Coordinates of C-alpha atoms in Angstrom, one line a residue:
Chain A
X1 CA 11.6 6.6 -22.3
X2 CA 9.8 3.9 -20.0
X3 CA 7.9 4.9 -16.9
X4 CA 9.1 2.9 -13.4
X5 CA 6.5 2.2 -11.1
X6 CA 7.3 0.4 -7.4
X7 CA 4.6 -1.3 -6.2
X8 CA 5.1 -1.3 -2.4
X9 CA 3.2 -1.6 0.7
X10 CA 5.0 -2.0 4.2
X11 CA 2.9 -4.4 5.3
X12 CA 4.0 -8.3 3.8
X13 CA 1.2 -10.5 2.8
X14 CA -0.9 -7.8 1.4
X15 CA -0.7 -8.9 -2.7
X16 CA 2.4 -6.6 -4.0
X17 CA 3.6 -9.7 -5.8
X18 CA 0.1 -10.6 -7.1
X19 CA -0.7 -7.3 -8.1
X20 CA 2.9 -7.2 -10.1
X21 CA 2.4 -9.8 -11.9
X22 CA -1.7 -8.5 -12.9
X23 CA -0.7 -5.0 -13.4
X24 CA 2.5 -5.9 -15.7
X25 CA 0.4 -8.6 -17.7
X26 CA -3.0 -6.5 -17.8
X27 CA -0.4 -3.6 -19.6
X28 CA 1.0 -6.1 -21.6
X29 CA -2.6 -6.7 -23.1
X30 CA -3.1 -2.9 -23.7
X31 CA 0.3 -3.5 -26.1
X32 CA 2.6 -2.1 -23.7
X33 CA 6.0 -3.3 -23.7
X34 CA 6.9 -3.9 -20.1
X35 CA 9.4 -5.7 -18.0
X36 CA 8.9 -6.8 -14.1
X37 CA 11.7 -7.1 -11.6
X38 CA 11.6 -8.8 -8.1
X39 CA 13.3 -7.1 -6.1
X40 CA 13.2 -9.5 -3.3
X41 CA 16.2 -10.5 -2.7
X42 CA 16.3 -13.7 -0.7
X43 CA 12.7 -14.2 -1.0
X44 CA 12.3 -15.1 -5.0
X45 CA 8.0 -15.2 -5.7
X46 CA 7.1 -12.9 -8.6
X47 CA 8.2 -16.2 -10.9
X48 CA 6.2 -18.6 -9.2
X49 CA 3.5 -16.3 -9.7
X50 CA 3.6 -15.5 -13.1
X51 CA 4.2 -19.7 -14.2
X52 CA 7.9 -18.6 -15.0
X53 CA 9.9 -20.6 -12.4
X54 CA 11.2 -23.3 -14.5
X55 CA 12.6 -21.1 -16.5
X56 CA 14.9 -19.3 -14.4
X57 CA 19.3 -18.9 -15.7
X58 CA 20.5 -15.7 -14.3
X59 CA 18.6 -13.6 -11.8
X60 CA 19.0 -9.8 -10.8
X61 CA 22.4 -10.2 -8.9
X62 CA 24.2 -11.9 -11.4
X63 CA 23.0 -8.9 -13.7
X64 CA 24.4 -5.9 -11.2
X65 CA 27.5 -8.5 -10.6
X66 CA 27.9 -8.5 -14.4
X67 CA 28.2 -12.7 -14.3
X68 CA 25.8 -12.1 -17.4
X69 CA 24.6 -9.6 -19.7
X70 CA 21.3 -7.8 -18.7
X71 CA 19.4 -9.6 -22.1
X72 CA 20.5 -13.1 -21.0
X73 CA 18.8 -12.6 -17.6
X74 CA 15.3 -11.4 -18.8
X75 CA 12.5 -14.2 -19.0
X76 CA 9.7 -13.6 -21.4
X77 CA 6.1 -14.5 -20.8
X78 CA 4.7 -17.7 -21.7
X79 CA 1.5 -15.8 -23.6
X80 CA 2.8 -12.4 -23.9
X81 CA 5.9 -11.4 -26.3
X82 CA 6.4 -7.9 -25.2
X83 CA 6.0 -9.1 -21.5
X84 CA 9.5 -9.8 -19.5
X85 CA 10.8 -10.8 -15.8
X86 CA 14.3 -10.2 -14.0
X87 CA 13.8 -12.6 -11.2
X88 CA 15.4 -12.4 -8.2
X89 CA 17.9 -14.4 -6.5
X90 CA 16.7 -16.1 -4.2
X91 CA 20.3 -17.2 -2.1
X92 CA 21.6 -14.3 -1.5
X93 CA 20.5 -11.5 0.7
X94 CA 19.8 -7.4 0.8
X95 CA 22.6 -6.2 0.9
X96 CA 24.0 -8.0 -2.3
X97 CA 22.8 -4.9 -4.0
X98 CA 22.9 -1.1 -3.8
X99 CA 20.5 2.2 -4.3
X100 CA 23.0 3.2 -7.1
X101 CA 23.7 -0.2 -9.4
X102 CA 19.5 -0.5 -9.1
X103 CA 19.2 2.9 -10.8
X104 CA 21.9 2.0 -13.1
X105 CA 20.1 -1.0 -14.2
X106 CA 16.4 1.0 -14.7
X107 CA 18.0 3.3 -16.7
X108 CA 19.6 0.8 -19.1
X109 CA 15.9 -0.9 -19.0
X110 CA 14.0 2.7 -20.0
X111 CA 15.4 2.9 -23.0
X112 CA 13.6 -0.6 -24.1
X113 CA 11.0 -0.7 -22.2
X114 CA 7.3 1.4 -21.8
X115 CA 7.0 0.4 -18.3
X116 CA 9.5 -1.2 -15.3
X117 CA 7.7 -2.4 -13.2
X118 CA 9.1 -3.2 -9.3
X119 CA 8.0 -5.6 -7.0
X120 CA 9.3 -4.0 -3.5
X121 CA 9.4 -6.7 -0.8
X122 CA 7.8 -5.7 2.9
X123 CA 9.4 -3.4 5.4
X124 CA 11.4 -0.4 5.3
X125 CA 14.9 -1.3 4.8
X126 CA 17.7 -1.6 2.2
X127 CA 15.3 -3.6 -0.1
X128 CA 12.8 -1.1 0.1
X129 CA 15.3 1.6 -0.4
X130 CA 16.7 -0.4 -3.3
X131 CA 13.2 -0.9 -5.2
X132 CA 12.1 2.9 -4.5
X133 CA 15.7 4.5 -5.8
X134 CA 14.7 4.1 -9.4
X135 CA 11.5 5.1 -9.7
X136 CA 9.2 7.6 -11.1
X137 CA 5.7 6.6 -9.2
X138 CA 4.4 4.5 -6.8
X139 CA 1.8 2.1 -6.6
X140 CA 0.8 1.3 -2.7
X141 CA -1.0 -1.6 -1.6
X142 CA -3.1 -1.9 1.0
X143 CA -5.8 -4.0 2.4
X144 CA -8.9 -2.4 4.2
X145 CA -7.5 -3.7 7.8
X146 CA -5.8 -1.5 11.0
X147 CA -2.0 -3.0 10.3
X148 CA -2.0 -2.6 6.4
X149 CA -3.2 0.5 6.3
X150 CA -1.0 1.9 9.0
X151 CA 1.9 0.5 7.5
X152 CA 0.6 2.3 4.2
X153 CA 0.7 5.8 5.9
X154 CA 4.3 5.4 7.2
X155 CA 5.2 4.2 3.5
X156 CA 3.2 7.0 2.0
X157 CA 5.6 9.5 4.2
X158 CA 8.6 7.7 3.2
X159 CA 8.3 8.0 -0.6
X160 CA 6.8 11.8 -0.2
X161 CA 10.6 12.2 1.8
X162 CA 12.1 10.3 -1.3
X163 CA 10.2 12.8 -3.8
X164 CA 8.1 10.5 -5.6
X165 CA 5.8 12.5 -7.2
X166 CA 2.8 10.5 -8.3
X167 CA 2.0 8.2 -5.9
X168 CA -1.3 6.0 -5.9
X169 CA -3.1 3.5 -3.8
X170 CA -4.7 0.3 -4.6
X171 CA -6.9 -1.3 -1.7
X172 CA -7.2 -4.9 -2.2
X173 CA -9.0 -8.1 -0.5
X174 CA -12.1 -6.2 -0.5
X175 CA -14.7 -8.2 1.1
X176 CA -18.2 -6.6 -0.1
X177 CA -20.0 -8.6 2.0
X178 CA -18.1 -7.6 5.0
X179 CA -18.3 -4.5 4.0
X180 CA -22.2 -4.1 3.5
X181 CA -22.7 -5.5 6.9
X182 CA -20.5 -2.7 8.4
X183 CA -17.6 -5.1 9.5
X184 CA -15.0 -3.6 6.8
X185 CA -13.5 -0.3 5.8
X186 CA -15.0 0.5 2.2
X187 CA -12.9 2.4 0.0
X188 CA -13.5 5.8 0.6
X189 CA -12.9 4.8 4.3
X190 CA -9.7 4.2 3.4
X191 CA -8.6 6.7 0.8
X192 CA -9.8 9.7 3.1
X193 CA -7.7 8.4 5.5
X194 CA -4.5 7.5 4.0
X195 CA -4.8 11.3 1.7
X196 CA -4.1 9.8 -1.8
X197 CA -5.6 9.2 -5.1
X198 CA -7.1 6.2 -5.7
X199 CA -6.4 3.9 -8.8
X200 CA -8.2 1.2 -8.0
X201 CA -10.3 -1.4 -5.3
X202 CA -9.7 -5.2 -6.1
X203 CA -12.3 -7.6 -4.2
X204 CA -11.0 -10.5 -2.2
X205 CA -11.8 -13.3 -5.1
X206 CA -11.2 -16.6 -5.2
X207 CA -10.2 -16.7 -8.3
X208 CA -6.8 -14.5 -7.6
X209 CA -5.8 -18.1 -5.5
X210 CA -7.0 -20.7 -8.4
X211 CA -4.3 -18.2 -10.7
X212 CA -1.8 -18.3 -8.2
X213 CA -2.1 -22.1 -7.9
X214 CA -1.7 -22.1 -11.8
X215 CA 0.8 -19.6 -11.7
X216 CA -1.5 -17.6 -14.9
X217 CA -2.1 -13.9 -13.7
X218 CA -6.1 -13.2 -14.1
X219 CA -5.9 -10.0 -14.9
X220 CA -8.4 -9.2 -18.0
X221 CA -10.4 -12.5 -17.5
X222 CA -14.0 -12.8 -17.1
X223 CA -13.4 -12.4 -13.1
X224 CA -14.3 -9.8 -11.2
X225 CA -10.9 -9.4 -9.8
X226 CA -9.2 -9.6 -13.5
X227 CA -11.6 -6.6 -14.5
X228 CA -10.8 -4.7 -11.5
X229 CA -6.9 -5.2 -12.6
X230 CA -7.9 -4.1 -16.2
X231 CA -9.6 -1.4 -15.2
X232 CA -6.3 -0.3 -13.0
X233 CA -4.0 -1.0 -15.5
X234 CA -6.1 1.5 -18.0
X235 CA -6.2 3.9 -15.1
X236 CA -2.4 3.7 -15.2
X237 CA -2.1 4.9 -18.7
X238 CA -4.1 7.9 -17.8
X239 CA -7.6 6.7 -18.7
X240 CA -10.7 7.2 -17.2
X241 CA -12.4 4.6 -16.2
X242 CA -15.0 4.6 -13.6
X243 CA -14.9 2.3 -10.4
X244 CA -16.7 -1.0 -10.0
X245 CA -18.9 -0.8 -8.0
X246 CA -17.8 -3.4 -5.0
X247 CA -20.5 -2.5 -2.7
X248 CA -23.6 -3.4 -4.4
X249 CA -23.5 -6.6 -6.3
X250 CA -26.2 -5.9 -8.8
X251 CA -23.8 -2.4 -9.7
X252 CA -21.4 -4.8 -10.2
X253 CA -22.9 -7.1 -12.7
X254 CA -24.4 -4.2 -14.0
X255 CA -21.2 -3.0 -14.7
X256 CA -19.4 -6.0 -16.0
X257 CA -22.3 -6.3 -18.5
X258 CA -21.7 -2.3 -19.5
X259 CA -17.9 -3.3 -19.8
X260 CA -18.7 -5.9 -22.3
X261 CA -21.1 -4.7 -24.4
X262 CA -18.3 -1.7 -25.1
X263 CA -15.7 -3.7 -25.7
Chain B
X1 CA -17.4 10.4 15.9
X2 CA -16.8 11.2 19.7
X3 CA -15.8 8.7 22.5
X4 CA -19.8 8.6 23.7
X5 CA -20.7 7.1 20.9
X6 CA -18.8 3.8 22.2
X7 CA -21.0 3.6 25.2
X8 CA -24.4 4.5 23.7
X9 CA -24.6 2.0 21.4
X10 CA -22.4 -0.9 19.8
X11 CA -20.6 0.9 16.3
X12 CA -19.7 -1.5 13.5
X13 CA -16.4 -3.2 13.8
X14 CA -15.5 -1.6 10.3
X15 CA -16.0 2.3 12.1
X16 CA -14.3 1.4 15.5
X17 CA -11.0 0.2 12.6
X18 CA -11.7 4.0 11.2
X19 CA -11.7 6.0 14.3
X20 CA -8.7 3.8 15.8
X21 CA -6.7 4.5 12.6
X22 CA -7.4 8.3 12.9
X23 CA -6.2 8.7 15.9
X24 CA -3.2 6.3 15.4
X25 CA -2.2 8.3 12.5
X26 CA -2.2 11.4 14.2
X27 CA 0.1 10.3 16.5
X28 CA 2.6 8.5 14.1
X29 CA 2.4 11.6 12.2
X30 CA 3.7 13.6 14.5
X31 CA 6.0 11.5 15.4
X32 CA 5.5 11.6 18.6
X33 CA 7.7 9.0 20.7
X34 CA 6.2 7.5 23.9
X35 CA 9.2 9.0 25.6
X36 CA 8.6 12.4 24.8
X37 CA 4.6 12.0 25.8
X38 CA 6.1 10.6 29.4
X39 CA 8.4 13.8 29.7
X40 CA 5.3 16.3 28.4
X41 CA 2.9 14.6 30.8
X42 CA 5.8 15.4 34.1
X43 CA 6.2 18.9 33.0
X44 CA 2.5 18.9 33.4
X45 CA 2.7 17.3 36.7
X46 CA 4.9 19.8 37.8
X47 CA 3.4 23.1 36.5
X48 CA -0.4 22.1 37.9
X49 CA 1.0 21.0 41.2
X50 CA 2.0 24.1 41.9
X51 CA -1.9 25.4 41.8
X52 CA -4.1 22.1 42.4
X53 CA -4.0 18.4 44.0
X54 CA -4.1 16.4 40.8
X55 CA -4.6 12.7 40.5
X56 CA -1.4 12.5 38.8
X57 CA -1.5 8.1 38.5
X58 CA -5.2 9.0 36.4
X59 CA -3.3 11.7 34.0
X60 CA -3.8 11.1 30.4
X61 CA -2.3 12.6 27.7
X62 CA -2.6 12.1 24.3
X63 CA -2.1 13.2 20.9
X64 CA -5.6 13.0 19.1
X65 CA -7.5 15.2 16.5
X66 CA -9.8 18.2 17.2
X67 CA -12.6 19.7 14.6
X68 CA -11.8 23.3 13.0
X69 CA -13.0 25.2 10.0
X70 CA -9.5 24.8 8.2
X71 CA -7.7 22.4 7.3
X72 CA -10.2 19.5 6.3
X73 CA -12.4 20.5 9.5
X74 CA -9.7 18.7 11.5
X75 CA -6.2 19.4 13.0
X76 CA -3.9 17.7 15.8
X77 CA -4.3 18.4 19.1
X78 CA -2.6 17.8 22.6
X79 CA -5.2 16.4 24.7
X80 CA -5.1 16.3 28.3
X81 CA -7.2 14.9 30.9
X82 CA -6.0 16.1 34.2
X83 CA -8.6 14.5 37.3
X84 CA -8.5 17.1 40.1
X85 CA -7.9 15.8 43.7
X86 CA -8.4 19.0 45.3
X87 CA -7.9 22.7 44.6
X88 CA -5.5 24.2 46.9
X89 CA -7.3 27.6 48.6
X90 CA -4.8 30.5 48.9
X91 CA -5.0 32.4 51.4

């Protein structure tokens, strides 16, 4: 039986989408078999970041409106076999689907899959309720700013209400150098705070744009952000991997060169 | 981190973000709407009034966090700062 994971956040613009696509491709490289759905309805961007936009026949409406059959609709990754996508549809709107038909439709997907992955789009309404109905754990993004991390508390409280038992927190867009100079949260800043475990910190890198832009998710590349998705994705699957160290910037070289020399 | 520190000397941007999320937290926590401060701060009114002159226009309550020994060293706490006009002498 797969495991569902919503990766949510309140707060839009905060990289639930980007980490998606990183998370689902970085447990596709540890041989998991794993499936992605965006559950934006209205607001279609999980395919454009994963390169898969061109490729696009049925979406998730069409699937709970039974136009097609639930196979017909999955996309599979350009470089991964055993990765897949249920886009959304991007002209209709929220309401189009129910709590009930997307629990319907995870449970069909368990049975195939190791891992169901949901992209959650912002807020706290019927999408939000939709993505969270299915699922087993939650992964919460948040960036180390006021807003984000505020939002991330009231979402927090909502899937505690919702009985989601494991729930974990990602920070992302960590700038180290802001950090250093006092003029960002670090992460412990932010994880006493916000009173969850911590799976993982992913520095604000370039290099997450330049994969965006190419629409190829970066996670296990020779990047620091694509090691910090690694490392997350491992973390996921219940291994213990210590942190990068995003403060210091010799630690982290340090590190990376560790990493390597292991592997 | 108390509310002196602001005035002794400039904190980092990155703490000032900390302490403001704490206490905004605290507040959303207990879901505390601003209605129900404004009827907990004219019950308050009303009760010292009846003992003391208070500078009710400069009365601020809040919901914020106090230190203890349970609990993570800190719990919620009503805070209230009540300026005194004058206290009324019985006779």
């Amino acid at each position: 039986m797969g495991e569902v994971i919503v990766i949510t956040s309140g707060k839009g613009g905060v990289g639930k989408t980007t980490t998606t696509a990183n998370v689902g491709t970085g447990l596709a490289q540890l041989d998991k078999k794993v499936v992605m759905i965006d559950t934006d309805i209205g607001l279609r961007n999980l395919d454009v970041v994963m390169g898969l936009e061109n490729r696009i026949v049925y979406n998730l409406v069409d699937v709970i409106e039974e136009k097609c059959r639930l196979k017909q609709a999955l996309i599979h990754d350009k470089k991964y076999p055993e990765l897949y996508l249920l886009p959304s549809a991007q002209t209709r709107d929220k309401d189009s689907v129910s709590p009930e038909q997307m629990v319907a439709l995870i449970n069909q997907l368990r049975e195939e899959f190791d891992y169901i992955l949901l992209d959650c789009p912002a807020g706290i309404e019927q999408g939000f309720k939709n993505a969270i109905a299915g699922a087993d754990r939650a992964l919460v993004v948040t960036t180390p700013e006021v807003s984000a991390v505020r939002d991330a508390d009231r979402i927090i409280g909502l899937l505690e209400a919702n009985e989601i038992k494991q729930i974990d927190l990602l920070v992302n867009r960590l700038r180290m150098d802001m950090v250093k100079r006092g003029d960002m949260m670090n992460v412990d800043d932010v994880t006493d705070i916000l009173a969850v475990n911590l799976i993982g910190a992913v520095p604000d890198d370039e290099h997450v744009v330049i994969s965006t832009n190419n629409g190829e998710p970066l996670a296990g590349n020779n990047t620091l952000a694509g090691q910090a998705y690694s490392n997350i994705c491992k973390r996921i699957l219940g291994e213990e991997v210590p942190f990068l160290d995003l403060d210091e910037v010799k630690g982290v070289f340090g590190k990376l060169k560790e990493l390597f020399k292991k592997n | 981190m108390g509310l002196m520190d602001l005035f002794t000397k400039k904190k980092s941007s990155g703490n000032v973000a900390k302490d403001r999320l704490k206490l905004l937290l605290v507040s959303d926590r207990a879901n505390c709407s601003p209605e129900m401060m404004e009827m907990i701060k004219n019950d308050i009114i009303a009760v010292i009034s009846k003992y003391m002159e208070i500078d009710a226009d400069a009365l601020d309550v809040k919901i914020t966090e106090t230190d203890s020994d349970s609990n993570n060293g800190s719990v919620p706490a009503l805070f209230a700062n009540i300026p005194i006009k004058d206290i009324k002498h019985s006779k």
